[in-house]
Amino acid sequence: MALRVKVCHVGDVAEGEFRAFRVTGVTWPVIITNLTGELIATAGVCPHEDVALANGWLEDGAIVCPGHAYEFDLRTGKCRHDASLELRRYKITQISDEIWVDLL
Ligand code: FES
């Protein structure tokens, strides 16, 4: 059974931007990115060395980690610098204007 949590509302993340949202009981925030109107949910921590991605930036469909500037493709989670690394993506369910994310 999925652990589904409400993270934000549709209008909370502007197109071309991302925001980090704290979720009760979860160490790292969940990041919601609005990629040309498509909302994508990912973990808020870099799979390389546990650096907060909330301080990163977007570039060509990827979130760039502020730690070593590795790029993680938001649509696949794959790292463009190290194929062994993958950013965790979460399934999104939209209920009315609410964004719910399956953490498990
Ligand atoms: S800690 Fe994120 S790329 Fe190294």
CSV table of N, CA and C and ligand atoms in Angstrom, one decimal:
chain,number,residue,atom,x,y,z
A,1,MET,N,0.8,-1.2,0.0
A,1,MET,CA,0.0,0.0,0.0
A,1,MET,C,0.9,1.3,0.0
A,2,ALA,N,0.5,2.2,-0.8
A,2,ALA,CA,1.3,3.4,-0.9
A,2,ALA,C,1.2,4.3,0.3
A,3,LEU,N,2.2,5.1,0.6
A,3,LEU,CA,2.2,6.1,1.6
A,3,LEU,C,2.0,7.4,0.8
A,4,ARG,N,0.8,7.9,0.7
A,4,ARG,CA,0.5,9.1,-0.1
A,4,ARG,C,0.3,10.3,0.9
A,5,VAL,N,1.0,11.4,0.5
A,5,VAL,CA,1.0,12.6,1.4
A,5,VAL,C,0.7,13.8,0.5
A,6,LYS,N,0.0,14.7,1.1
A,6,LYS,CA,-0.3,16.0,0.4
A,6,LYS,C,0.9,16.9,0.5
A,7,VAL,N,1.4,17.4,-0.6
A,7,VAL,CA,2.6,18.2,-0.6
A,7,VAL,C,2.4,19.6,-0.8
A,8,CYS,N,1.5,20.0,-1.8
A,8,CYS,CA,1.3,21.4,-2.1
A,8,CYS,C,0.0,21.5,-3.0
A,9,HIS,N,-0.2,22.7,-3.5
A,9,HIS,CA,-1.2,22.9,-4.5
A,9,HIS,C,-0.7,23.2,-5.9
A,10,VAL,N,-1.5,23.0,-6.9
A,10,VAL,CA,-1.0,23.1,-8.3
A,10,VAL,C,-0.3,24.5,-8.5
A,11,GLY,N,-0.9,25.5,-8.0
A,11,GLY,CA,-0.3,26.9,-8.3
A,11,GLY,C,0.9,27.3,-7.4
A,12,ASP,N,1.3,26.4,-6.6
A,12,ASP,CA,2.4,26.7,-5.7
A,12,ASP,C,3.8,26.8,-6.4
A,13,VAL,N,3.9,26.1,-7.5
A,13,VAL,CA,5.2,26.1,-8.2
A,13,VAL,C,5.0,26.6,-9.6
A,14,ALA,N,5.7,27.7,-9.9
A,14,ALA,CA,5.6,28.4,-11.2
A,14,ALA,C,6.3,27.6,-12.3
A,15,GLU,N,5.8,27.8,-13.5
A,15,GLU,CA,6.4,27.0,-14.6
A,15,GLU,C,7.9,27.4,-14.7
A,16,GLY,N,8.7,26.4,-14.9
A,16,GLY,CA,10.1,26.6,-15.0
A,16,GLY,C,10.9,26.7,-13.7
A,17,GLU,N,10.2,26.4,-12.6
A,17,GLU,CA,10.8,26.5,-11.3
A,17,GLU,C,10.6,25.3,-10.5
A,18,PHE,N,11.3,25.1,-9.4
A,18,PHE,CA,11.0,24.1,-8.4
A,18,PHE,C,10.9,24.6,-7.0
A,19,ARG,N,10.3,23.9,-6.1
A,19,ARG,CA,10.2,24.3,-4.7
A,19,ARG,C,10.4,23.0,-3.9
A,20,ALA,N,10.9,23.2,-2.7
A,20,ALA,CA,11.1,22.1,-1.8
A,20,ALA,C,10.0,22.2,-0.7
A,21,PHE,N,9.3,21.1,-0.4
A,21,PHE,CA,8.3,21.1,0.6
A,21,PHE,C,8.6,20.1,1.7
A,22,ARG,N,8.5,20.6,2.9
A,22,ARG,CA,8.7,19.7,4.1
A,22,ARG,C,7.5,18.8,4.2
A,23,VAL,N,7.8,17.5,4.5
A,23,VAL,CA,6.7,16.5,4.8
A,23,VAL,C,6.9,16.0,6.1
A,24,THR,N,5.9,16.0,7.0
A,24,THR,CA,6.1,15.5,8.3
A,24,THR,C,6.6,14.0,8.3
A,25,GLY,N,7.6,13.8,9.1
A,25,GLY,CA,8.1,12.4,9.3
A,25,GLY,C,9.2,12.0,8.2
A,26,VAL,N,9.5,12.9,7.3
A,26,VAL,CA,10.4,12.7,6.3
A,26,VAL,C,11.6,13.6,6.5
A,27,THR,N,12.8,13.1,6.5
A,27,THR,CA,14.0,13.9,6.8
A,27,THR,C,14.3,15.0,5.7
A,28,TRP,N,14.2,14.6,4.4
A,28,TRP,CA,14.5,15.5,3.4
A,28,TRP,C,13.2,16.0,2.8
A,29,PRO,N,13.2,17.3,2.3
A,29,PRO,CA,11.9,17.7,1.7
A,29,PRO,C,11.7,17.0,0.4
A,30,VAL,N,10.4,17.1,-0.1
A,30,VAL,CA,10.1,16.6,-1.4
A,30,VAL,C,10.2,17.8,-2.4
A,31,ILE,N,10.8,17.6,-3.5
A,31,ILE,CA,10.9,18.7,-4.5
A,31,ILE,C,9.9,18.5,-5.6
A,32,ILE,N,9.1,19.6,-5.8
A,32,ILE,CA,8.2,19.6,-6.9
A,32,ILE,C,8.7,20.5,-7.9
A,33,THR,N,8.8,20.1,-9.2
A,33,THR,CA,9.3,20.9,-10.3
A,33,THR,C,8.2,21.0,-11.3
A,34,ASN,N,8.0,22.2,-11.8
A,34,ASN,CA,7.1,22.5,-12.8
A,34,ASN,C,7.9,22.7,-14.1
A,35,LEU,N,7.9,21.6,-14.9
A,35,LEU,CA,8.7,21.6,-16.1
A,35,LEU,C,7.8,21.8,-17.3
A,36,THR,N,7.7,23.0,-17.8
A,36,THR,CA,6.8,23.4,-18.8
A,36,THR,C,5.4,22.8,-18.6
A,37,GLY,N,4.9,23.0,-17.4
A,37,GLY,CA,3.5,22.6,-17.1
A,37,GLY,C,3.4,21.2,-16.5
A,38,GLU,N,4.4,20.4,-16.7
A,38,GLU,CA,4.4,19.0,-16.2
A,38,GLU,C,5.0,19.1,-14.7
A,39,LEU,N,4.2,18.6,-13.8
A,39,LEU,CA,4.7,18.6,-12.4
A,39,LEU,C,5.4,17.2,-12.1
A,40,ILE,N,6.6,17.4,-11.6
A,40,ILE,CA,7.5,16.2,-11.3
A,40,ILE,C,7.9,16.2,-9.8
A,41,ALA,N,7.7,15.1,-9.1
A,41,ALA,CA,8.1,15.0,-7.7
A,41,ALA,C,9.4,14.2,-7.6
A,42,THR,N,10.3,14.7,-6.8
A,42,THR,CA,11.6,13.9,-6.6
A,42,THR,C,12.0,14.1,-5.1
A,43,ALA,N,12.9,13.2,-4.8
A,43,ALA,CA,13.5,13.4,-3.4
A,43,ALA,C,14.3,14.7,-3.4
A,44,GLY,N,14.4,15.2,-2.2
A,44,GLY,CA,15.1,16.5,-2.0
A,44,GLY,C,16.6,16.4,-1.7
A,45,VAL,N,17.1,15.1,-1.8
A,45,VAL,CA,18.5,14.9,-1.5
A,45,VAL,C,19.2,14.3,-2.6
A,46,CYS,N,20.5,14.7,-2.9
A,46,CYS,CA,21.3,14.2,-3.9
A,46,CYS,C,21.7,12.7,-3.6
A,47,PRO,N,21.6,11.8,-4.6
A,47,PRO,CA,22.0,10.4,-4.3
A,47,PRO,C,23.5,10.2,-4.3
A,48,HIS,N,24.2,11.3,-4.6
A,48,HIS,CA,25.7,11.2,-4.6
A,48,HIS,C,26.3,11.3,-3.2
A,49,GLU,N,26.0,12.4,-2.6
A,49,GLU,CA,26.6,12.6,-1.2
A,49,GLU,C,25.7,13.3,-0.3
A,50,ASP,N,24.4,13.1,-0.3
A,50,ASP,CA,23.5,13.6,0.7
A,50,ASP,C,23.5,15.2,0.8
A,51,VAL,N,23.5,15.8,-0.3
A,51,VAL,CA,23.5,17.3,-0.4
A,51,VAL,C,22.0,17.7,-0.7
A,52,ALA,N,21.5,18.8,-0.1
A,52,ALA,CA,20.2,19.2,-0.3
A,52,ALA,C,20.0,19.8,-1.7
A,53,LEU,N,19.1,19.2,-2.5
A,53,LEU,CA,18.9,19.7,-3.8
A,53,LEU,C,18.1,21.0,-3.9
A,54,ALA,N,17.5,21.4,-2.7
A,54,ALA,CA,16.7,22.6,-2.7
A,54,ALA,C,17.6,23.8,-3.0
A,55,ASN,N,18.9,23.7,-2.8
A,55,ASN,CA,19.8,24.8,-3.1
A,55,ASN,C,20.4,24.6,-4.5
A,56,GLY,N,19.9,23.7,-5.3
A,56,GLY,CA,20.4,23.5,-6.7
A,56,GLY,C,19.7,24.4,-7.7
A,57,TRP,N,19.7,24.1,-8.9
A,57,TRP,CA,19.1,24.9,-10.0
A,57,TRP,C,18.7,24.0,-11.1
A,58,LEU,N,17.8,24.5,-12.0
A,58,LEU,CA,17.3,23.8,-13.1
A,58,LEU,C,18.2,24.1,-14.4
A,59,GLU,N,18.4,23.1,-15.2
A,59,GLU,CA,19.1,23.3,-16.4
A,59,GLU,C,18.7,22.2,-17.4
A,60,ASP,N,18.1,22.6,-18.5
A,60,ASP,CA,17.8,21.7,-19.6
A,60,ASP,C,17.1,20.4,-19.2
A,61,GLY,N,16.0,20.6,-18.4
A,61,GLY,CA,15.2,19.5,-17.9
A,61,GLY,C,15.8,18.7,-16.8
A,62,ALA,N,16.9,19.2,-16.2
A,62,ALA,CA,17.5,18.5,-15.1
A,62,ALA,C,17.6,19.4,-13.9
A,63,ILE,N,17.7,18.8,-12.7
A,63,ILE,CA,18.0,19.5,-11.5
A,63,ILE,C,19.5,19.3,-11.3
A,64,VAL,N,20.2,20.4,-11.0
A,64,VAL,CA,21.7,20.4,-10.8
A,64,VAL,C,22.0,20.5,-9.4
A,65,CYS,N,22.7,19.5,-8.9
A,65,CYS,CA,23.1,19.5,-7.5
A,65,CYS,C,24.2,20.5,-7.2
A,66,PRO,N,24.0,21.3,-6.1
A,66,PRO,CA,25.0,22.3,-5.7
A,66,PRO,C,26.3,21.7,-5.2
A,67,GLY,N,26.3,20.4,-4.9
A,67,GLY,CA,27.5,19.7,-4.3
A,67,GLY,C,28.6,19.6,-5.3
A,68,HIS,N,28.4,18.9,-6.4
A,68,HIS,CA,29.4,18.7,-7.5
A,68,HIS,C,28.8,19.0,-8.9
A,69,ALA,N,27.7,19.6,-8.9
A,69,ALA,CA,27.1,20.0,-10.2
A,69,ALA,C,26.6,18.9,-11.1
A,70,TYR,N,26.4,17.7,-10.5
A,70,TYR,CA,25.9,16.6,-11.3
A,70,TYR,C,24.4,17.0,-11.7
A,71,GLU,N,24.1,16.6,-12.9
A,71,GLU,CA,22.7,16.9,-13.4
A,71,GLU,C,21.9,15.6,-13.3
A,72,PHE,N,20.7,15.7,-12.8
A,72,PHE,CA,19.7,14.6,-12.8
A,72,PHE,C,18.5,14.9,-13.6
A,73,ASP,N,18.3,14.1,-14.7
A,73,ASP,CA,17.2,14.3,-15.6
A,73,ASP,C,15.9,14.1,-14.8
A,74,LEU,N,15.1,15.2,-14.8
A,74,LEU,CA,13.9,15.1,-14.0
A,74,LEU,C,12.8,14.1,-14.5
A,75,ARG,N,12.9,13.8,-15.8
A,75,ARG,CA,11.9,12.9,-16.3
A,75,ARG,C,12.3,11.4,-16.1
A,76,THR,N,13.5,11.2,-15.9
A,76,THR,CA,14.0,9.8,-15.7
A,76,THR,C,14.6,9.6,-14.4
A,77,GLY,N,15.1,10.6,-13.8
A,77,GLY,CA,15.9,10.5,-12.5
A,77,GLY,C,17.4,10.2,-12.8
A,78,LYS,N,17.7,9.8,-14.0
A,78,LYS,CA,19.1,9.4,-14.3
A,78,LYS,C,20.1,10.5,-14.2
A,79,CYS,N,21.3,10.2,-13.7
A,79,CYS,CA,22.3,11.2,-13.6
A,79,CYS,C,23.1,11.2,-14.9
A,80,ARG,N,23.3,12.4,-15.4
A,80,ARG,CA,24.0,12.6,-16.7
A,80,ARG,C,25.5,12.4,-16.6
A,81,HIS,N,26.0,12.4,-15.3
A,81,HIS,CA,27.5,12.3,-15.2
A,81,HIS,C,27.9,10.9,-14.7
A,82,ASP,N,27.0,10.2,-14.0
A,82,ASP,CA,27.3,8.9,-13.4
A,82,ASP,C,26.1,8.0,-13.5
A,83,ALA,N,26.2,7.0,-14.4
A,83,ALA,CA,25.0,6.2,-14.7
A,83,ALA,C,24.6,5.3,-13.5
A,84,SER,N,25.4,5.2,-12.5
A,84,SER,CA,25.0,4.4,-11.4
A,84,SER,C,24.2,5.2,-10.4
A,85,LEU,N,24.0,6.5,-10.6
A,85,LEU,CA,23.2,7.3,-9.7
A,85,LEU,C,21.9,7.6,-10.3
A,86,GLU,N,20.9,7.6,-9.5
A,86,GLU,CA,19.5,7.9,-9.9
A,86,GLU,C,18.8,8.6,-8.8
A,87,LEU,N,18.2,9.8,-9.2
A,87,LEU,CA,17.4,10.6,-8.3
A,87,LEU,C,16.0,9.9,-8.1
A,88,ARG,N,15.6,9.7,-6.9
A,88,ARG,CA,14.3,9.1,-6.7
A,88,ARG,C,13.2,10.0,-7.1
A,89,ARG,N,12.3,9.4,-7.9
A,89,ARG,CA,11.1,10.1,-8.4
A,89,ARG,C,9.9,9.5,-7.7
A,90,TYR,N,8.9,10.3,-7.5
A,90,TYR,CA,7.7,9.9,-6.8
A,90,TYR,C,6.5,10.1,-7.7
A,91,LYS,N,5.6,9.2,-7.6
A,91,LYS,CA,4.3,9.2,-8.4
A,91,LYS,C,3.5,10.4,-7.8
A,92,ILE,N,2.9,11.2,-8.7
A,92,ILE,CA,2.1,12.3,-8.3
A,92,ILE,C,0.6,12.0,-8.7
A,93,THR,N,-0.3,12.3,-7.7
A,93,THR,CA,-1.7,12.2,-8.0
A,93,THR,C,-2.3,13.6,-7.7
A,94,GLN,N,-3.0,14.1,-8.7
A,94,GLN,CA,-3.7,15.4,-8.5
A,94,GLN,C,-5.1,15.2,-8.1
A,95,ILE,N,-5.5,15.8,-7.0
A,95,ILE,CA,-6.9,15.7,-6.5
A,95,ILE,C,-7.4,17.1,-6.3
A,96,SER,N,-8.3,17.5,-7.2
A,96,SER,CA,-8.7,18.9,-7.3
A,96,SER,C,-7.4,19.7,-7.6
A,97,ASP,N,-7.1,20.7,-6.8
A,97,ASP,CA,-5.9,21.4,-7.0
A,97,ASP,C,-4.8,21.0,-6.1
A,98,GLU,N,-5.0,19.9,-5.4
A,98,GLU,CA,-4.0,19.4,-4.5
A,98,GLU,C,-3.0,18.4,-5.1
A,99,ILE,N,-1.7,18.5,-4.8
A,99,ILE,CA,-0.7,17.6,-5.3
A,99,ILE,C,-0.4,16.6,-4.2
A,100,TRP,N,-0.6,15.3,-4.5
A,100,TRP,CA,-0.3,14.3,-3.5
A,100,TRP,C,0.8,13.4,-4.1
A,101,VAL,N,1.7,13.0,-3.3
A,101,VAL,CA,2.8,12.2,-3.7
A,101,VAL,C,2.9,10.9,-3.0
A,102,ASP,N,3.2,9.8,-3.7
A,102,ASP,CA,3.4,8.5,-3.1
A,102,ASP,C,4.8,8.3,-2.7
A,103,LEU,N,5.1,8.4,-1.5
A,103,LEU,CA,6.5,8.3,-1.0
A,103,LEU,C,7.0,6.8,-1.0
A,104,LEU,N,6.1,5.9,-0.9
A,104,LEU,CA,6.4,4.4,-0.9
A,104,LEU,C,5.6,3.7,-2.0
B,1,FES,S1,26.7,15.7,-3.7
B,1,FES,FE1,25.3,16.0,-5.4
B,1,FES,S2,26.7,15.8,-7.1
B,1,FES,FE2,27.9,15.4,-5.4
